[in-house]
Amino acid sequence: METAGLRRPTLVGWSLGGFIIGFYLAKYGQQRTAGINLMDAVTVFSPELEFFTQTFGELLPRLASPDLSEQATATAEFLASCFATKPEAGAFEQMLVVAGMMPLVVTQGLLNVSGAGLDEAFAKSGPMLVTYGAKDLLFQPTMSTRMQALNQEARISLYPESAHAPFYDEPDRFNRELAAFISDRQSSAGPRARREPNALRKLCNA
């Protein structure tokens, strides 16, 4: 953030990106951030996979398979399950190429990752917008709603027509809500923060 010249940005994490935000908060705290937006985000890994659906529980070991054919098939199935309405063929193919670039060692590492201390970090993260798609086939609702028990400033926004990717299934609403959340954070931070350029806000209004 220092290299990019960002001052108290709002961090947005989708899926595993929520876990990454948790690790950031656990190490650096929330002093440098204005707010957090978690989108159908991983906030905990449990040995029993109680926060994951059966679909994701079955996909995870296949995604980490050293068999390239099995891994490729699982990746396509995983990506298709992210959307309430599957993207057009061209867009889906591009997404599939990007998803296939995930190094195998990273996927395999997910099977052994520890989320110790992340709940405490999320509890102290400050303002939080939790975006969740009601048709998510990968994560149980409790993966997202548990944030309300941890953080008194967490607000749940349920997207009834979205699956694992609300920003794609209902983009207009997602962009509007995220822009409003960022605007609220800037307003509460004072005039200096409002004068700061915000690339994410521009992206949301594009």
mmCIF file with all atom_site columns, N, CA and C in Angstrom, residues 59-86:
data_model
loop_
_atom_site.group_PDB
_atom_site.id
_atom_site.type_symbol
_atom_site.label_atom_id
_atom_site.label_alt_id
_atom_site.label_comp_id
_atom_site.label_asym_id
_atom_site.label_entity_id
_atom_site.label_seq_id
_atom_site.pdbx_PDB_ins_code
_atom_site.Cartn_x
_atom_site.Cartn_y
_atom_site.Cartn_z
_atom_site.occupancy
_atom_site.B_iso_or_equiv
_atom_site.pdbx_formal_charge
_atom_site.auth_seq_id
_atom_site.auth_comp_id
_atom_site.auth_asym_id
_atom_site.auth_atom_id
_atom_site.pdbx_PDB_model_num
ATOM 1  N N  . LEU A 1 59 ? -14.572 -31.053 -4.286  1.00 0.00 ? 59 LEU A N  1
ATOM 2  C CA . LEU A 1 59 ? -13.737 -30.423 -5.305  1.00 0.00 ? 59 LEU A CA 1
ATOM 3  C C  . LEU A 1 59 ? -12.315 -30.145 -4.817  1.00 0.00 ? 59 LEU A C  1
ATOM 4  N N  . LEU A 1 60 ? -12.160 -29.783 -3.547  1.00 0.00 ? 60 LEU A N  1
ATOM 5  C CA . LEU A 1 60 ? -10.866 -29.334 -3.052  1.00 0.00 ? 60 LEU A CA 1
ATOM 6  C C  . LEU A 1 60 ? -9.727  -30.331 -3.281  1.00 0.00 ? 60 LEU A C  1
ATOM 7  N N  . PRO A 1 61 ? -9.875  -31.605 -2.908  1.00 0.00 ? 61 PRO A N  1
ATOM 8  C CA . PRO A 1 61 ? -8.769  -32.540 -3.172  1.00 0.00 ? 61 PRO A CA 1
ATOM 9  C C  . PRO A 1 61 ? -8.521  -32.764 -4.659  1.00 0.00 ? 61 PRO A C  1
ATOM 10 N N  . ARG A 1 62 ? -9.558  -32.648 -5.476  1.00 0.00 ? 62 ARG A N  1
ATOM 11 C CA . ARG A 1 62 ? -9.382  -32.813 -6.918  1.00 0.00 ? 62 ARG A CA 1
ATOM 12 C C  . ARG A 1 62 ? -8.652  -31.620 -7.513  1.00 0.00 ? 62 ARG A C  1
ATOM 13 N N  . LEU A 1 63 ? -8.920  -30.432 -6.978  1.00 0.00 ? 63 LEU A N  1
ATOM 14 C CA . LEU A 1 63 ? -8.220  -29.240 -7.439  1.00 0.00 ? 63 LEU A CA 1
ATOM 15 C C  . LEU A 1 63 ? -6.732  -29.319 -7.097  1.00 0.00 ? 63 LEU A C  1
ATOM 16 N N  . ALA A 1 64 ? -6.411  -30.062 -6.050  1.00 0.00 ? 64 ALA A N  1
ATOM 17 C CA . ALA A 1 64 ? -5.016  -30.194 -5.615  1.00 0.00 ? 64 ALA A CA 1
ATOM 18 C C  . ALA A 1 64 ? -4.368  -31.473 -6.142  1.00 0.00 ? 64 ALA A C  1
ATOM 19 N N  . SER A 1 65 ? -5.051  -32.155 -7.049  1.00 0.00 ? 65 SER A N  1
ATOM 20 C CA . SER A 1 65 ? -4.528  -33.410 -7.580  1.00 0.00 ? 65 SER A CA 1
ATOM 21 C C  . SER A 1 65 ? -3.311  -33.178 -8.487  1.00 0.00 ? 65 SER A C  1
ATOM 22 N N  . PRO A 1 66 ? -2.276  -34.010 -8.378  1.00 0.00 ? 66 PRO A N  1
ATOM 23 C CA . PRO A 1 66 ? -1.120  -33.901 -9.289  1.00 0.00 ? 66 PRO A CA 1
ATOM 24 C C  . PRO A 1 66 ? -1.449  -34.384 -10.702 1.00 0.00 ? 66 PRO A C  1
ATOM 25 N N  . ASP A 1 67 ? -2.602  -35.063 -10.854 1.00 0.00 ? 67 ASP A N  1
ATOM 26 C CA . ASP A 1 67 ? -3.053  -35.514 -12.164 1.00 0.00 ? 67 ASP A CA 1
ATOM 27 C C  . ASP A 1 67 ? -3.618  -34.308 -12.918 1.00 0.00 ? 67 ASP A C  1
ATOM 28 N N  . LEU A 1 68 ? -2.950  -33.872 -13.970 1.00 0.00 ? 68 LEU A N  1
ATOM 29 C CA . LEU A 1 68 ? -3.335  -32.658 -14.683 1.00 0.00 ? 68 LEU A CA 1
ATOM 30 C C  . LEU A 1 68 ? -4.745  -32.737 -15.237 1.00 0.00 ? 68 LEU A C  1
ATOM 31 N N  . SER A 1 69 ? -5.126  -33.904 -15.752 1.00 0.00 ? 69 SER A N  1
ATOM 32 C CA . SER A 1 69 ? -6.464  -34.064 -16.304 1.00 0.00 ? 69 SER A CA 1
ATOM 33 C C  . SER A 1 69 ? -7.524  -33.893 -15.222 1.00 0.00 ? 69 SER A C  1
ATOM 34 N N  . GLU A 1 70 ? -7.304  -34.516 -14.072 1.00 0.00 ? 70 GLU A N  1
ATOM 35 C CA . GLU A 1 70 ? -8.246  -34.415 -12.965 1.00 0.00 ? 70 GLU A CA 1
ATOM 36 C C  . GLU A 1 70 ? -8.319  -32.971 -12.461 1.00 0.00 ? 70 GLU A C  1
ATOM 37 N N  . GLN A 1 71 ? -7.172  -32.334 -12.352 1.00 0.00 ? 71 GLN A N  1
ATOM 38 C CA . GLN A 1 71 ? -7.106  -30.955 -11.873 1.00 0.00 ? 71 GLN A CA 1
ATOM 39 C C  . GLN A 1 71 ? -7.834  -30.011 -12.824 1.00 0.00 ? 71 GLN A C  1
ATOM 40 N N  . ALA A 1 72 ? -7.634  -30.196 -14.133 1.00 0.00 ? 72 ALA A N  1
ATOM 41 C CA . ALA A 1 72 ? -8.271  -29.333 -15.127 1.00 0.00 ? 72 ALA A CA 1
ATOM 42 C C  . ALA A 1 72 ? -9.790  -29.487 -15.108 1.00 0.00 ? 72 ALA A C  1
ATOM 43 N N  . THR A 1 73 ? -10.247 -30.725 -14.977 1.00 0.00 ? 73 THR A N  1
ATOM 44 C CA . THR A 1 73 ? -11.689 -30.988 -14.925 1.00 0.00 ? 73 THR A CA 1
ATOM 45 C C  . THR A 1 73 ? -12.304 -30.357 -13.689 1.00 0.00 ? 73 THR A C  1
ATOM 46 N N  . ALA A 1 74 ? -11.626 -30.507 -12.550 1.00 0.00 ? 74 ALA A N  1
ATOM 47 C CA . ALA A 1 74 ? -12.128 -29.937 -11.302 1.00 0.00 ? 74 ALA A CA 1
ATOM 48 C C  . ALA A 1 74 ? -12.140 -28.411 -11.353 1.00 0.00 ? 74 ALA A C  1
ATOM 49 N N  . THR A 1 75 ? -11.141 -27.830 -11.998 1.00 0.00 ? 75 THR A N  1
ATOM 50 C CA . THR A 1 75 ? -11.078 -26.374 -12.114 1.00 0.00 ? 75 THR A CA 1
ATOM 51 C C  . THR A 1 75 ? -12.268 -25.843 -12.910 1.00 0.00 ? 75 THR A C  1
ATOM 52 N N  . ALA A 1 76 ? -12.592 -26.514 -13.995 1.00 0.00 ? 76 ALA A N  1
ATOM 53 C CA . ALA A 1 76 ? -13.739 -26.110 -14.809 1.00 0.00 ? 76 ALA A CA 1
ATOM 54 C C  . ALA A 1 76 ? -15.042 -26.247 -14.018 1.00 0.00 ? 76 ALA A C  1
ATOM 55 N N  . GLU A 1 77 ? -15.173 -27.321 -13.258 1.00 0.00 ? 77 GLU A N  1
ATOM 56 C CA . GLU A 1 77 ? -16.376 -27.530 -12.444 1.00 0.00 ? 77 GLU A CA 1
ATOM 57 C C  . GLU A 1 77 ? -16.474 -26.474 -11.344 1.00 0.00 ? 77 GLU A C  1
ATOM 58 N N  . PHE A 1 78 ? -15.327 -26.179 -10.730 1.00 0.00 ? 78 PHE A N  1
ATOM 59 C CA . PHE A 1 78 ? -15.303 -25.165 -9.678  1.00 0.00 ? 78 PHE A CA 1
ATOM 60 C C  . PHE A 1 78 ? -15.738 -23.807 -10.231 1.00 0.00 ? 78 PHE A C  1
ATOM 61 N N  . LEU A 1 79 ? -15.166 -23.427 -11.359 1.00 0.00 ? 79 LEU A N  1
ATOM 62 C CA . LEU A 1 79 ? -15.474 -22.128 -11.941 1.00 0.00 ? 79 LEU A CA 1
ATOM 63 C C  . LEU A 1 79 ? -16.949 -22.033 -12.323 1.00 0.00 ? 79 LEU A C  1
ATOM 64 N N  . ALA A 1 80 ? -17.488 -23.096 -12.907 1.00 0.00 ? 80 ALA A N  1
ATOM 65 C CA . ALA A 1 80 ? -18.897 -23.087 -13.312 1.00 0.00 ? 80 ALA A CA 1
ATOM 66 C C  . ALA A 1 80 ? -19.823 -22.932 -12.106 1.00 0.00 ? 80 ALA A C  1
ATOM 67 N N  . SER A 1 81 ? -19.394 -23.470 -10.960 1.00 0.00 ? 81 SER A N  1
ATOM 68 C CA . SER A 1 81 ? -20.229 -23.411 -9.759  1.00 0.00 ? 81 SER A CA 1
ATOM 69 C C  . SER A 1 81 ? -20.221 -22.039 -9.100  1.00 0.00 ? 81 SER A C  1
ATOM 70 N N  . CYS A 1 82 ? -19.387 -21.136 -9.583  1.00 0.00 ? 82 CYS A N  1
ATOM 71 C CA . CYS A 1 82 ? -19.272 -19.808 -8.974  1.00 0.00 ? 82 CYS A CA 1
ATOM 72 C C  . CYS A 1 82 ? -20.414 -18.879 -9.360  1.00 0.00 ? 82 CYS A C  1
ATOM 73 N N  . PHE A 1 83 ? -21.142 -19.205 -10.421 1.00 0.00 ? 83 PHE A N  1
ATOM 74 C CA . PHE A 1 83 ? -22.108 -18.266 -10.976 1.00 0.00 ? 83 PHE A CA 1
ATOM 75 C C  . PHE A 1 83 ? -23.529 -18.814 -10.952 1.00 0.00 ? 83 PHE A C  1
ATOM 76 N N  . ALA A 1 84 ? -24.483 -17.933 -10.685 1.00 0.00 ? 84 ALA A N  1
ATOM 77 C CA . ALA A 1 84 ? -25.891 -18.318 -10.766 1.00 0.00 ? 84 ALA A CA 1
ATOM 78 C C  . ALA A 1 84 ? -26.277 -18.526 -12.227 1.00 0.00 ? 84 ALA A C  1
ATOM 79 N N  . THR A 1 85 ? -25.730 -17.684 -13.098 1.00 0.00 ? 85 THR A N  1
ATOM 80 C CA . THR A 1 85 ? -25.903 -17.819 -14.540 1.00 0.00 ? 85 THR A CA 1
ATOM 81 C C  . THR A 1 85 ? -24.524 -17.912 -15.163 1.00 0.00 ? 85 THR A C  1
ATOM 82 N N  . LYS A 1 86 ? -24.226 -19.005 -15.827 1.00 0.00 ? 86 LYS A N  1
ATOM 83 C CA . LYS A 1 86 ? -22.887 -19.200 -16.381 1.00 0.00 ? 86 LYS A CA 1
ATOM 84 C C  . LYS A 1 86 ? -22.565 -18.120 -17.403 1.00 0.00 ? 86 LYS A C  1
#
